[in-house]
Short mmCIF file of C-alpha atoms in Angstrom, two decimals:
data_model
loop_
_atom_site.label_atom_id
_atom_site.label_comp_id
_atom_site.label_asym_id
_atom_site.label_seq_id
_atom_site.Cartn_x
_atom_site.Cartn_y
_atom_site.Cartn_z
CA ILE A 53 0.25 -0.18 0.37
CA PHE A 54 3.16 2.26 0.51
CA TYR A 55 4.48 1.54 -2.05
CA GLU A 56 1.53 2.34 -4.53
CA LEU A 57 0.87 5.60 -2.74
CA LEU A 58 4.10 7.07 -3.49
CA THR A 59 4.42 5.30 -7.05
CA GLY A 60 1.00 5.17 -8.38
CA ASP A 61 1.94 1.63 -9.12
CA ALA A 62 2.37 -1.71 -7.51
CA PRO A 63 5.65 -2.84 -7.11
CA PHE A 64 5.25 -6.00 -9.02
CA ASP A 65 3.16 -6.75 -11.95
CA ALA A 66 2.96 -9.26 -14.35
CA ASP A 67 0.22 -10.87 -16.53
CA GLU A 68 1.24 -14.57 -15.85
CA LEU A 69 0.23 -15.16 -11.82
CA PRO A 70 3.19 -17.54 -11.71
CA MET A 71 5.64 -14.37 -13.05
CA LEU A 72 4.12 -12.77 -10.33
CA LEU A 73 4.65 -15.46 -7.20
CA ARG A 74 8.51 -15.49 -8.37
CA MET A 75 8.65 -11.22 -8.09
CA GLN A 76 6.90 -11.03 -5.43
CA ILE A 77 9.43 -13.79 -3.44
CA MET A 78 12.56 -13.46 -4.93
CA ALA A 79 12.68 -9.46 -7.10
CA PRO A 80 13.30 -6.42 -5.48
CA PRO A 81 11.19 -3.69 -5.28
CA PRO A 82 12.14 -1.13 -7.88
CA PRO A 83 13.51 2.11 -6.39
CA LEU A 84 11.08 4.72 -4.92
CA PRO A 85 11.28 8.25 -6.38
CA GLU A 86 13.91 10.37 -5.42
CA GLN A 87 11.23 12.80 -3.62
CA VAL A 88 10.67 10.40 -1.35
CA PRO A 89 12.77 11.35 1.89
CA ALA A 90 14.92 8.79 2.45
CA LYS A 91 13.68 7.48 5.79
CA LEU A 92 10.58 7.37 4.48
CA ALA A 93 11.49 4.71 1.39
CA ALA A 94 13.85 2.77 3.70
CA PHE A 95 11.29 2.05 6.25
CA VAL A 96 8.88 0.72 2.95
CA ASN A 97 11.45 -1.22 1.55
CA LYS A 98 11.68 -2.27 5.20
CA LEU A 99 8.17 -3.19 4.48
CA LEU A 100 8.82 -4.81 1.91
CA GLU A 101 11.63 -7.35 2.76
CA LYS A 102 11.64 -10.51 1.76
CA SER A 103 12.86 -12.27 5.19
CA ARG A 104 9.69 -11.82 7.78
CA HIS A 105 12.63 -11.06 10.12
CA ASP A 106 13.86 -8.00 8.16
CA ARG A 107 10.66 -6.68 8.21
CA PRO A 108 9.07 -4.26 11.77
CA GLU A 109 8.39 -6.88 14.57
CA SER A 110 4.88 -5.36 14.58
CA ALA A 111 2.70 -3.16 13.67
CA SER A 112 3.67 -0.96 17.36
CA ALA A 113 7.42 -1.03 15.79
CA ALA A 114 5.87 0.36 12.13
CA LEU A 115 4.25 2.93 13.96
CA ALA A 116 7.28 4.13 16.20
CA GLU A 117 9.18 4.21 13.55
CA LEU A 118 7.11 5.85 11.31
CA ARG A 119 6.13 8.13 13.54
CA SER A 120 9.49 9.23 14.21
CA ILE A 121 9.34 9.84 10.43
CA VAL A 122 6.83 12.29 11.02
CA GLY A 123 8.50 14.28 13.50
CA GLU A 124 11.66 14.51 11.41
CA LEU A 125 9.16 16.55 8.88
CA GLU A 126 9.28 20.54 9.14
CA GLN A 127 5.91 20.58 7.18
CA LEU A 128 3.92 17.85 8.34
CA GLU A 129 1.21 20.40 9.63
CA SER A 130 0.68 21.89 6.75
CA ALA A 131 0.65 18.52 4.42
CA THR A 132 -1.65 16.21 6.73
CA ARG A 133 -5.00 17.92 5.03
CA GLY A 134 -4.25 15.76 1.91
CA GLY A 135 -5.25 16.05 -1.37
CA GLU A 136 -9.60 18.06 -1.72
CA LEU A 137 -11.26 15.26 -1.40
CA GLY A 138 -15.14 17.21 -2.35
CA ASP A 139 -16.92 16.43 -5.38
CA THR A 140 -14.72 14.03 -7.26
CA MET A 141 -14.30 11.79 -4.83
CA PRO A 142 -16.04 8.03 -6.03
CA PRO A 143 -19.37 6.89 -4.48
CA VAL A 144 -18.95 3.64 -2.26
CA GLY A 145 -18.93 1.04 -4.21
CA ASP A 146 -17.57 2.31 -7.63
CA GLY A 147 -16.03 -0.82 -10.01
CA ILE A 148 -17.55 -3.71 -7.28
CA PRO A 149 -18.87 -6.10 -10.64
CA SER A 150 -22.99 -6.52 -10.27
CA ALA A 151 -23.62 -9.75 -9.96
CA ILE A 152 -26.38 -10.48 -7.53
CA THR A 153 -30.03 -9.23 -9.46
CA ASP A 154 -32.23 -9.61 -6.32
CA ALA A 155 -31.06 -7.26 -3.81
CA ARG A 156 -32.19 -4.41 -5.88
CA SER A 157 -35.48 -5.69 -4.26
CA LEU A 158 -35.37 -4.75 -0.63
CA VAL A 159 -34.41 -0.86 -1.92
CA GLY A 160 -37.38 0.38 -0.24
CA THR A 161 -38.50 -2.17 2.07
CA VAL A 162 -38.12 -2.27 5.74
CA LEU A 163 -35.10 -4.71 6.78
CA ALA A 164 -35.77 -6.30 11.08
CA ASP A 165 -38.78 -4.37 11.44
CA ARG A 166 -36.27 -1.61 11.29
CA TYR A 167 -34.23 -0.50 8.77
CA ARG A 168 -35.78 1.19 5.96
CA ILE A 169 -33.20 0.97 2.94
CA ASP A 170 -33.24 3.51 0.76
CA ALA A 171 -29.86 3.03 -1.86
CA MET A 172 -27.83 0.50 -2.86
CA LEU A 173 -24.42 1.49 -2.42
CA GLY A 174 -22.59 -1.10 -3.85
CA GLU A 175 -23.08 -4.50 -4.84
CA GLY A 176 -20.22 -7.66 -4.97
CA GLY A 177 -20.12 -11.15 -5.74
CA MET A 178 -21.04 -12.09 -1.60
CA GLY A 179 -24.15 -9.51 -1.06
CA ALA A 180 -24.72 -5.49 -1.10
CA VAL A 181 -24.42 -2.29 0.85
CA PHE A 182 -27.23 0.27 1.38
CA ARG A 183 -27.82 3.53 2.11
CA ALA A 184 -30.57 2.25 5.32
CA HIS A 185 -32.24 4.43 8.02
CA HIS A 186 -32.48 3.47 11.51
CA LEU A 187 -36.69 4.24 12.18
CA LEU A 188 -36.61 4.30 16.09
CA MET A 189 -33.52 5.85 16.38
CA ASP A 190 -33.72 9.04 12.28
CA ARG A 191 -30.28 7.75 11.47
CA ASP A 192 -28.95 6.79 8.12
CA VAL A 193 -26.20 3.72 8.03
CA ALA A 194 -24.90 1.72 6.04
CA LEU A 195 -26.39 -2.14 6.17
CA LYS A 196 -24.09 -4.75 4.43
CA VAL A 197 -26.70 -7.42 3.16
CA LEU A 198 -25.53 -10.68 2.49
CA HIS A 199 -27.31 -12.33 -0.21
CA PRO A 200 -29.34 -15.32 0.77
CA GLU A 201 -28.05 -18.39 -1.89
CA LEU A 202 -25.29 -18.08 -0.50
CA GLY A 203 -26.49 -17.18 3.22
CA ARG A 204 -27.55 -20.75 3.42
CA ASP A 205 -23.86 -21.69 2.86
CA PRO A 206 -22.24 -22.68 6.47
CA GLU A 207 -19.17 -21.32 5.62
CA ILE A 208 -20.11 -18.65 4.09
CA SER A 209 -22.22 -17.86 6.36
CA ALA A 210 -20.01 -17.88 9.41
CA ARG A 211 -17.59 -15.84 8.04
CA PHE A 212 -19.93 -13.50 8.03
CA ASP A 213 -20.84 -13.66 10.84
CA ARG A 214 -17.22 -13.39 11.89
CA GLU A 215 -16.77 -10.58 10.63
CA ALA A 216 -19.39 -8.70 12.86
CA GLN A 217 -18.22 -10.57 15.89
CA THR A 218 -14.14 -9.52 15.26
CA ALA A 219 -15.49 -6.28 14.54
CA ALA A 220 -17.79 -5.38 17.22
CA ARG A 221 -14.42 -6.23 19.15
CA LEU A 222 -12.35 -3.55 18.18
CA GLU A 223 -13.07 0.46 18.83
CA HIS A 224 -11.02 2.69 17.56
CA SER A 225 -11.24 5.66 15.71
CA ASN A 226 -9.36 4.44 12.35
CA ILE A 227 -11.41 0.96 12.53
CA VAL A 228 -15.09 0.68 11.44
CA ALA A 229 -17.60 0.38 14.41
CA VAL A 230 -20.08 -2.08 13.61
CA LEU A 231 -24.10 -0.87 15.09
CA ASP A 232 -25.49 -4.40 15.43
CA PHE A 233 -25.73 -7.52 12.75
CA GLY A 234 -28.56 -10.19 13.18
CA ALA A 235 -30.12 -12.74 10.18
CA THR A 236 -34.45 -12.16 9.00
CA PRO A 237 -36.87 -14.58 8.96
CA ALA A 238 -36.86 -14.91 4.82
CA GLY A 239 -32.48 -15.16 5.20
CA PHE A 240 -31.05 -12.29 4.95
CA ARG A 241 -28.39 -11.69 7.12
CA PHE A 242 -26.92 -8.00 7.96
CA LEU A 243 -24.86 -6.00 9.13
CA VAL A 244 -25.23 -2.59 10.16
CA MET A 245 -22.30 0.00 10.35
CA PRO A 246 -21.98 4.58 10.45
CA LEU A 247 -22.72 5.31 6.90
CA LEU A 248 -19.12 6.61 5.92
CA SER A 249 -18.86 9.78 3.44
CA GLY A 250 -15.99 9.58 1.58
CA ALA A 251 -14.12 6.99 -1.27
CA GLU A 252 -11.18 3.87 -1.32
CA LEU A 253 -8.32 4.32 -1.26
CA ARG A 254 -7.92 2.12 -3.93
CA SER A 255 -9.73 5.66 -5.45
CA MET A 256 -6.28 7.80 -5.06
CA THR A 257 -4.43 5.70 -6.69
CA GLY A 258 -2.46 5.40 -9.82
CA ARG A 259 -0.18 8.51 -9.11
CA PRO A 260 2.00 9.09 -6.64
CA MET A 261 0.98 11.55 -3.06
CA PRO A 262 3.13 14.15 -1.76
CA PRO A 263 4.73 11.63 0.70
CA GLU A 264 3.76 13.27 3.35
CA ARG A 265 0.08 13.09 2.83
CA VAL A 266 1.41 9.24 3.10
CA LEU A 267 2.66 9.75 6.36
CA TRP A 268 -0.17 11.31 7.66
CA LEU A 269 -2.47 7.78 6.09
CA GLY A 270 0.10 5.71 7.52
CA VAL A 271 -0.16 6.63 10.99
CA GLN A 272 -4.07 6.52 10.76
CA LEU A 273 -3.64 2.37 9.78
CA PHE A 274 -1.31 1.51 11.45
CA ALA A 275 -2.72 2.50 14.96
CA ALA A 276 -5.59 0.76 13.44
CA LEU A 277 -3.93 -2.50 13.13
CA GLU A 278 -1.76 -2.33 16.55
CA HIS A 279 -5.09 -1.92 18.80
CA ALA A 280 -6.40 -4.87 15.83
CA HIS A 281 -3.56 -7.50 16.73
CA ALA A 282 -3.61 -5.86 21.02
CA ARG A 283 -7.14 -7.74 20.51
CA SER A 284 -5.51 -10.30 19.03
CA VAL A 285 -7.44 -10.19 15.60
CA VAL A 286 -5.51 -10.35 12.64
CA HIS A 287 -7.15 -8.07 9.77
CA ARG A 288 -5.60 -10.69 6.72
CA ASP A 289 -7.11 -9.15 3.64
CA LEU A 290 -5.44 -5.66 4.07
CA LYS A 291 -5.76 -3.77 0.25
CA PRO A 292 -6.59 -0.31 -1.02
CA GLU A 293 -9.85 -1.59 -1.24
CA ASN A 294 -10.48 -2.19 2.26
CA VAL A 295 -9.14 1.34 3.33
CA PHE A 296 -11.75 4.17 3.28
CA VAL A 297 -11.17 7.57 3.75
CA VAL A 298 -13.28 10.32 5.38
CA ARG A 299 -12.10 14.27 6.64
CA ASP A 300 -12.96 14.10 10.62
CA GLU A 301 -14.69 17.35 11.69
CA GLN A 302 -11.35 19.69 11.22
CA GLY A 303 -11.71 18.74 7.92
CA ARG A 304 -8.82 16.09 7.84
CA GLU A 305 -8.65 13.63 6.11
CA GLN A 306 -9.31 10.74 8.45
CA LEU A 307 -8.84 6.75 7.30
CA THR A 308 -11.14 3.81 8.22
CA LEU A 309 -9.63 0.35 8.03
CA VAL A 310 -12.80 -2.24 6.48
CA ASP A 311 -14.45 -5.26 6.62
CA PHE A 312 -12.99 -7.91 8.49
CA GLY A 313 -14.46 -11.26 6.91
CA LEU A 314 -10.97 -12.68 6.38
CA ALA A 315 -9.58 -11.73 9.91
CA LYS A 316 -8.77 -14.68 12.63
CA LEU A 317 -8.50 -14.29 16.05
CA ALA A 318 -4.98 -14.80 16.92
CA GLU A 319 -3.95 -18.23 19.28
CA GLY A 320 -4.68 -17.44 22.84
CA ALA A 321 -7.25 -14.87 21.79
#
């Protein structure tokens, strides 16, 4: 993620999967642009080391090193506001392939006697995400619904429940909160989260990002991971599509880690 934000490209790319895997295992990443501060470049290269013994030993260690780099950059304060999000940000779900044909029929209905489904935000192979309104609390929320056909698969159903239960263990400003989850008699399993107004980090890749902005977002990402790891939760699907960027009350970019569907609890948790 760091390399792609700083360069606009993935560190390794190939048309065929075997070649891509070979590059990831054996090839060094291309050099970072010269405008990337030396200590930040060294940190990113450390993250890409092949041996885990050469990488930071934990999210806490990486966060401490990143904060040290931040402290040495004199212009951080002016750069932390990042690029303009505004009207240029794509809506949630842009680019998600449409695979569910009956999910749209939920729009206009009331789920679990309290969530009015107002609009579909995104749709994928496993389910759909809607903008909904909690009728009792008079509050807009994001409601993720698993396709009923998939909900009848015990493994997929368990994964969906695990996402809710795992995320519910975590309370951090950089991790999406789970407000509610359950199932309806009709077979719809659902998960309720705050309605985020922003964009996936993926929409911000494809061109180099200023190092100061990468640092601002990177500190927040490792703070989220540090919190999760301290509670024995390992995300296991960390990628730009699972990182959301919004604005806080001061207008600064705030990173939110989402989608704990592949997360696991470490042994002994």
